[in-house]
């Protein structure tokens, strides 16, 4: 559904990020959850730098996005927000207690077990690519990612979802797996690749992604073009 500026729920997002980050910023996880549960929401867009200012840090002490506001409630951290949405509105949480616990289990697995090595890889290939330790660390990071992917693949097996039906845990698992989609890592496990494709084919995801991309109307900060040119040069050396 279209983003509603008069909605009772407000989230924060960036008005600009580099091309490689578009479709990956964590407000997408919250948008997806809101779409799956049929909720209208408004977006307060931040230009680069505003996330570090006092007004935003009052909502998000670490100066990041997303945040979630509804009445007197203000939340940060995408996992906490997605779980709140699942508890608050029907559509992402099983009705039986055991299914609810299983959904929460996979949400934590995505954030605590899969995402750390995946984000280590992003650090080495993007943000620390110029550092002398980047190239030596990458093979071991990929080994750890492959180990986790194998374990997730073994558990998923031939099932459609990690629970009995698509739930908050699957939303978060897919959100994390998408970070390395196209790198040949997820693709090495056909059931995980199919799992990601099945989830991202859902209309709620497609709407959330479209809305996030449409919101990138701002301008890069000074010096970005030079930084990007240097990043591409260093990435070429790492390849």
mmCIF file of N, CA, C and O in Angstrom, residues 163-219:
data_model
loop_
_atom_site.group_PDB
_atom_site.id
_atom_site.type_symbol
_atom_site.label_atom_id
_atom_site.label_comp_id
_atom_site.label_asym_id
_atom_site.label_seq_id
_atom_site.Cartn_x
_atom_site.Cartn_y
_atom_site.Cartn_z
ATOM 1 N N UNK A 163 9.344 -22.172 9.570
ATOM 2 C CA UNK A 163 8.208 -22.573 10.391
ATOM 3 C C UNK A 163 7.124 -23.176 9.520
ATOM 4 O O UNK A 163 7.343 -23.492 8.348
ATOM 5 N N UNK A 164 5.928 -23.298 10.094
ATOM 6 C CA UNK A 164 4.822 -23.881 9.339
ATOM 7 C C UNK A 164 4.327 -22.951 8.245
ATOM 8 O O UNK A 164 3.756 -23.406 7.244
ATOM 9 N N UNK A 165 4.530 -21.648 8.411
ATOM 10 C CA UNK A 165 4.113 -20.658 7.414
ATOM 11 C C UNK A 165 5.066 -19.469 7.490
ATOM 12 O O UNK A 165 5.843 -19.337 8.446
ATOM 13 N N UNK A 166 5.011 -18.612 6.488
ATOM 14 C CA UNK A 166 5.875 -17.434 6.472
ATOM 15 C C UNK A 166 5.606 -16.585 7.707
ATOM 16 O O UNK A 166 4.455 -16.289 8.037
ATOM 17 N N UNK A 167 6.677 -16.187 8.404
ATOM 18 C CA UNK A 167 6.510 -15.450 9.658
ATOM 19 C C UNK A 167 7.676 -14.475 9.822
ATOM 20 O O UNK A 167 8.525 -14.332 8.938
ATOM 21 N N UNK A 168 7.700 -13.794 10.971
ATOM 22 C CA UNK A 168 8.734 -12.791 11.221
ATOM 23 C C UNK A 168 10.141 -13.380 11.143
ATOM 24 O O UNK A 168 11.079 -12.720 10.700
ATOM 25 N N UNK A 169 10.308 -14.617 11.575
ATOM 26 C CA UNK A 169 11.614 -15.250 11.494
ATOM 27 C C UNK A 169 12.089 -15.407 10.063
ATOM 28 O O UNK A 169 13.266 -15.161 9.751
ATOM 29 N N UNK A 170 11.189 -15.803 9.169
ATOM 30 C CA UNK A 170 11.552 -15.917 7.759
ATOM 31 C C UNK A 170 11.863 -14.551 7.166
ATOM 32 O O UNK A 170 12.811 -14.406 6.382
ATOM 33 N N UNK A 171 11.077 -13.550 7.525
ATOM 34 C CA UNK A 171 11.322 -12.200 7.011
ATOM 35 C C UNK A 171 12.739 -11.759 7.346
ATOM 36 O O UNK A 171 13.448 -11.214 6.496
ATOM 37 N N UNK A 172 13.172 -12.038 8.584
ATOM 38 C CA UNK A 172 14.502 -11.601 8.978
ATOM 39 C C UNK A 172 15.583 -12.486 8.359
ATOM 40 O O UNK A 172 16.644 -11.983 7.955
ATOM 41 N N UNK A 173 15.354 -13.774 8.272
ATOM 42 C CA UNK A 173 16.335 -14.648 7.624
ATOM 43 C C UNK A 173 16.579 -14.223 6.180
ATOM 44 O O UNK A 173 17.725 -14.115 5.729
ATOM 45 N N UNK A 174 15.528 -13.967 5.464
ATOM 46 C CA UNK A 174 15.665 -13.568 4.062
ATOM 47 C C UNK A 174 16.329 -12.196 3.955
ATOM 48 O O UNK A 174 17.176 -11.969 3.079
ATOM 49 N N UNK A 175 15.978 -11.282 4.844
ATOM 50 C CA UNK A 175 16.593 -9.959 4.827
ATOM 51 C C UNK A 175 18.108 -10.052 4.975
ATOM 52 O O UNK A 175 18.861 -9.312 4.324
ATOM 53 N N UNK A 176 18.567 -10.954 5.832
ATOM 54 C CA UNK A 176 20.001 -11.131 6.038
ATOM 55 C C UNK A 176 20.640 -11.845 4.854
ATOM 56 O O UNK A 176 21.706 -11.438 4.365
ATOM 57 N N UNK A 177 20.015 -12.887 4.353
ATOM 58 C CA UNK A 177 20.581 -13.617 3.218
ATOM 59 C C UNK A 177 20.700 -12.731 1.977
ATOM 60 O O UNK A 177 21.626 -12.902 1.176
ATOM 61 N N UNK A 178 19.809 -11.771 1.824
ATOM 62 C CA UNK A 178 19.857 -10.875 0.669
ATOM 63 C C UNK A 178 21.125 -10.030 0.640
ATOM 64 O O UNK A 178 21.522 -9.556 -0.437
ATOM 65 N N UNK A 179 21.767 -9.836 1.784
ATOM 66 C CA UNK A 179 22.965 -8.998 1.825
ATOM 67 C C UNK A 179 24.053 -9.573 0.921
ATOM 68 O O UNK A 179 24.817 -8.822 0.297
ATOM 69 N N UNK A 180 24.123 -10.906 0.817
ATOM 70 C CA UNK A 180 25.157 -11.538 -0.011
ATOM 71 C C UNK A 180 24.577 -12.172 -1.265
ATOM 72 O O UNK A 180 25.267 -12.939 -1.953
ATOM 73 N N UNK A 181 23.329 -11.855 -1.585
ATOM 74 C CA UNK A 181 22.730 -12.396 -2.801
ATOM 75 C C UNK A 181 23.526 -11.897 -4.015
ATOM 76 O O UNK A 181 23.917 -10.734 -4.088
ATOM 77 N N UNK A 182 23.798 -12.783 -4.953
ATOM 78 C CA UNK A 182 24.560 -12.426 -6.137
ATOM 79 C C UNK A 182 26.059 -12.581 -5.988
ATOM 80 O O UNK A 182 26.803 -12.399 -6.957
ATOM 81 N N UNK A 183 26.523 -12.961 -4.787
ATOM 82 C CA UNK A 183 27.957 -13.145 -4.547
ATOM 83 C C UNK A 183 28.392 -14.594 -4.737
ATOM 84 O O UNK A 183 29.558 -14.925 -4.536
ATOM 85 N N UNK A 184 27.458 -15.473 -5.091
ATOM 86 C CA UNK A 184 27.773 -16.881 -5.289
ATOM 87 C C UNK A 184 27.753 -17.694 -4.014
ATOM 88 O O UNK A 184 28.014 -18.903 -4.063
ATOM 89 N N UNK A 185 27.425 -17.085 -2.891
ATOM 90 C CA UNK A 185 27.426 -17.783 -1.613
ATOM 91 C C UNK A 185 26.072 -18.446 -1.354
ATOM 92 O O UNK A 185 25.989 -19.665 -1.177
ATOM 93 N N UNK A 186 25.017 -17.655 -1.337
ATOM 94 C CA UNK A 186 23.671 -18.223 -1.190
ATOM 95 C C UNK A 186 23.350 -19.141 -2.363
ATOM 96 O O UNK A 186 22.740 -20.206 -2.202
ATOM 97 N N UNK A 187 23.791 -18.750 -3.552
ATOM 98 C CA UNK A 187 23.468 -19.502 -4.764
ATOM 99 C C UNK A 187 24.057 -20.904 -4.754
ATOM 100 O O UNK A 187 23.604 -21.774 -5.516
ATOM 101 N N UNK A 188 25.067 -21.138 -3.917
ATOM 102 C CA UNK A 188 25.655 -22.474 -3.818
ATOM 103 C C UNK A 188 24.721 -23.468 -3.129
ATOM 104 O O UNK A 188 24.983 -24.674 -3.154
ATOM 105 N N UNK A 189 23.651 -22.959 -2.532
ATOM 106 C CA UNK A 189 22.676 -23.792 -1.824
ATOM 107 C C UNK A 189 21.309 -23.575 -2.471
ATOM 108 O O UNK A 189 20.599 -22.621 -2.127
ATOM 109 N N UNK A 190 20.931 -24.436 -3.433
ATOM 110 C CA UNK A 190 19.699 -24.194 -4.200
ATOM 111 C C UNK A 190 18.459 -24.009 -3.347
ATOM 112 O O UNK A 190 17.594 -23.183 -3.681
ATOM 113 N N UNK A 191 18.339 -24.734 -2.241
ATOM 114 C CA UNK A 191 17.128 -24.562 -1.434
ATOM 115 C C UNK A 191 17.083 -23.190 -0.765
ATOM 116 O O UNK A 191 16.004 -22.607 -0.615
ATOM 117 N N UNK A 192 18.258 -22.644 -0.378
ATOM 118 C CA UNK A 192 18.271 -21.308 0.186
ATOM 119 C C UNK A 192 18.010 -20.250 -0.886
ATOM 120 O O UNK A 192 17.308 -19.259 -0.636
ATOM 121 N N UNK A 193 18.575 -20.449 -2.073
ATOM 122 C CA UNK A 193 18.317 -19.511 -3.167
ATOM 123 C C UNK A 193 16.830 -19.486 -3.510
ATOM 124 O O UNK A 193 16.243 -18.414 -3.732
ATOM 125 N N UNK A 194 16.214 -20.660 -3.558
ATOM 126 C CA UNK A 194 14.779 -20.726 -3.835
ATOM 127 C C UNK A 194 13.968 -20.092 -2.705
ATOM 128 O O UNK A 194 12.942 -19.449 -2.945
ATOM 129 N N UNK A 195 14.418 -20.294 -1.485
ATOM 130 C CA UNK A 195 13.765 -19.720 -0.305
ATOM 131 C C UNK A 195 13.762 -18.189 -0.387
ATOM 132 O O UNK A 195 12.724 -17.541 -0.183
ATOM 133 N N UNK A 196 14.905 -17.602 -0.718
ATOM 134 C CA UNK A 196 14.994 -16.154 -0.861
ATOM 135 C C UNK A 196 14.095 -15.673 -1.996
ATOM 136 O O UNK A 196 13.354 -14.687 -1.848
ATOM 137 N N UNK A 197 14.130 -16.367 -3.134
ATOM 138 C CA UNK A 197 13.304 -15.967 -4.274
ATOM 139 C C UNK A 197 11.815 -16.062 -3.937
ATOM 140 O O UNK A 197 11.013 -15.202 -4.356
ATOM 141 N N UNK A 198 11.437 -17.086 -3.194
ATOM 142 C CA UNK A 198 10.032 -17.273 -2.807
ATOM 143 C C UNK A 198 9.564 -16.110 -1.917
ATOM 144 O O UNK A 198 8.480 -15.576 -2.099
ATOM 145 N N UNK A 199 10.404 -15.723 -0.977
ATOM 146 C CA UNK A 199 10.028 -14.650 -0.053
ATOM 147 C C UNK A 199 10.020 -13.287 -0.736
ATOM 148 O O UNK A 199 9.106 -12.482 -0.532
ATOM 149 N N UNK A 200 11.043 -13.014 -1.554
ATOM 150 C CA UNK A 200 11.119 -11.702 -2.194
ATOM 151 C C UNK A 200 10.128 -11.564 -3.337
ATOM 152 O O UNK A 200 9.902 -10.461 -3.833
ATOM 153 N N UNK A 201 9.523 -12.666 -3.740
ATOM 154 C CA UNK A 201 8.452 -12.606 -4.723
ATOM 155 C C UNK A 201 7.108 -12.231 -4.128
ATOM 156 O O UNK A 201 6.141 -11.970 -4.859
ATOM 157 N N UNK A 202 7.021 -12.177 -2.807
ATOM 158 C CA UNK A 202 5.768 -11.815 -2.154
ATOM 159 C C UNK A 202 5.426 -10.355 -2.451
ATOM 160 O O UNK A 202 6.308 -9.479 -2.445
ATOM 161 N N UNK A 203 4.156 -10.059 -2.706
ATOM 162 C CA UNK A 203 3.776 -8.669 -3.019
ATOM 163 C C UNK A 203 4.183 -7.672 -1.945
ATOM 164 O O UNK A 203 4.557 -6.537 -2.258
ATOM 165 N N UNK A 204 4.150 -8.077 -0.680
ATOM 166 C CA UNK A 204 4.511 -7.161 0.400
ATOM 167 C C UNK A 204 5.981 -6.745 0.294
ATOM 168 O O UNK A 204 6.316 -5.575 0.515
ATOM 169 N N UNK A 205 6.855 -7.692 -0.037
ATOM 170 C CA UNK A 205 8.268 -7.342 -0.199
ATOM 171 C C UNK A 205 8.444 -6.420 -1.395
ATOM 172 O O UNK A 205 9.181 -5.422 -1.310
ATOM 173 N N UNK A 206 7.811 -6.749 -2.497
ATOM 174 C CA UNK A 206 7.969 -5.939 -3.701
ATOM 175 C C UNK A 206 7.515 -4.501 -3.463
ATOM 176 O O UNK A 206 8.151 -3.547 -3.923
ATOM 177 N N UNK A 207 6.419 -4.317 -2.729
ATOM 178 C CA UNK A 207 5.941 -2.971 -2.425
ATOM 179 C C UNK A 207 6.918 -2.247 -1.506
ATOM 180 O O UNK A 207 7.224 -1.064 -1.705
ATOM 181 N N UNK A 208 7.406 -2.942 -0.491
ATOM 182 C CA UNK A 208 8.346 -2.329 0.444
ATOM 183 C C UNK A 208 9.623 -1.892 -0.266
ATOM 184 O O UNK A 208 10.141 -0.787 -0.033
ATOM 185 N N UNK A 209 10.140 -2.754 -1.129
ATOM 186 C CA UNK A 209 11.357 -2.422 -1.868
ATOM 187 C C UNK A 209 11.126 -1.232 -2.785
ATOM 188 O O UNK A 209 11.946 -0.305 -2.851
ATOM 189 N N UNK A 210 10.004 -1.232 -3.494
ATOM 190 C CA UNK A 210 9.685 -0.123 -4.397
ATOM 191 C C UNK A 210 9.602 1.194 -3.642
ATOM 192 O O UNK A 210 10.124 2.225 -4.086
ATOM 193 N N UNK A 211 8.974 1.157 -2.469
ATOM 194 C CA UNK A 211 8.835 2.386 -1.686
ATOM 195 C C UNK A 211 10.178 2.863 -1.159
ATOM 196 O O UNK A 211 10.441 4.071 -1.113
ATOM 197 N N UNK A 212 11.035 1.925 -0.735
ATOM 198 C CA UNK A 212 12.340 2.363 -0.264
ATOM 199 C C UNK A 212 13.131 3.018 -1.393
ATOM 200 O O UNK A 212 13.701 4.100 -1.214
ATOM 201 N N UNK A 213 13.166 2.374 -2.542
ATOM 202 C CA UNK A 213 13.926 2.926 -3.676
ATOM 203 C C UNK A 213 13.394 4.295 -4.076
ATOM 204 O O UNK A 213 14.161 5.223 -4.364
ATOM 205 N N UNK A 214 12.073 4.452 -4.064
ATOM 206 C CA UNK A 214 11.473 5.728 -4.456
ATOM 207 C C UNK A 214 11.844 6.855 -3.499
ATOM 208 O O UNK A 214 11.804 8.034 -3.878
ATOM 209 N N UNK A 215 12.203 6.507 -2.263
ATOM 210 C CA UNK A 215 12.535 7.527 -1.278
ATOM 211 C C UNK A 215 13.935 8.088 -1.383
ATOM 212 O O UNK A 215 14.265 9.064 -0.705
ATOM 213 N N UNK A 216 14.772 7.517 -2.230
ATOM 214 C CA UNK A 216 16.147 7.998 -2.366
ATOM 215 C C UNK A 216 16.183 9.174 -3.331
ATOM 216 O O UNK A 216 16.528 9.040 -4.515
ATOM 217 N N UNK A 217 15.812 10.333 -2.827
ATOM 218 C CA UNK A 217 15.724 11.542 -3.650
ATOM 219 C C UNK A 217 16.743 12.600 -3.236
ATOM 220 O O UNK A 217 16.773 13.686 -3.811
ATOM 221 N N UNK A 218 17.552 12.296 -2.226
ATOM 222 C CA UNK A 218 18.517 13.273 -1.721
ATOM 223 C C UNK A 218 19.820 13.266 -2.501
ATOM 224 O O UNK A 218 19.960 12.603 -3.539
ATOM 225 N N UNK A 219 20.792 13.980 -1.982
ATOM 226 C CA UNK A 219 22.091 14.147 -2.644
ATOM 227 C C UNK A 219 23.206 13.553 -1.801
ATOM 228 O O UNK A 219 23.129 13.544 -0.561
#
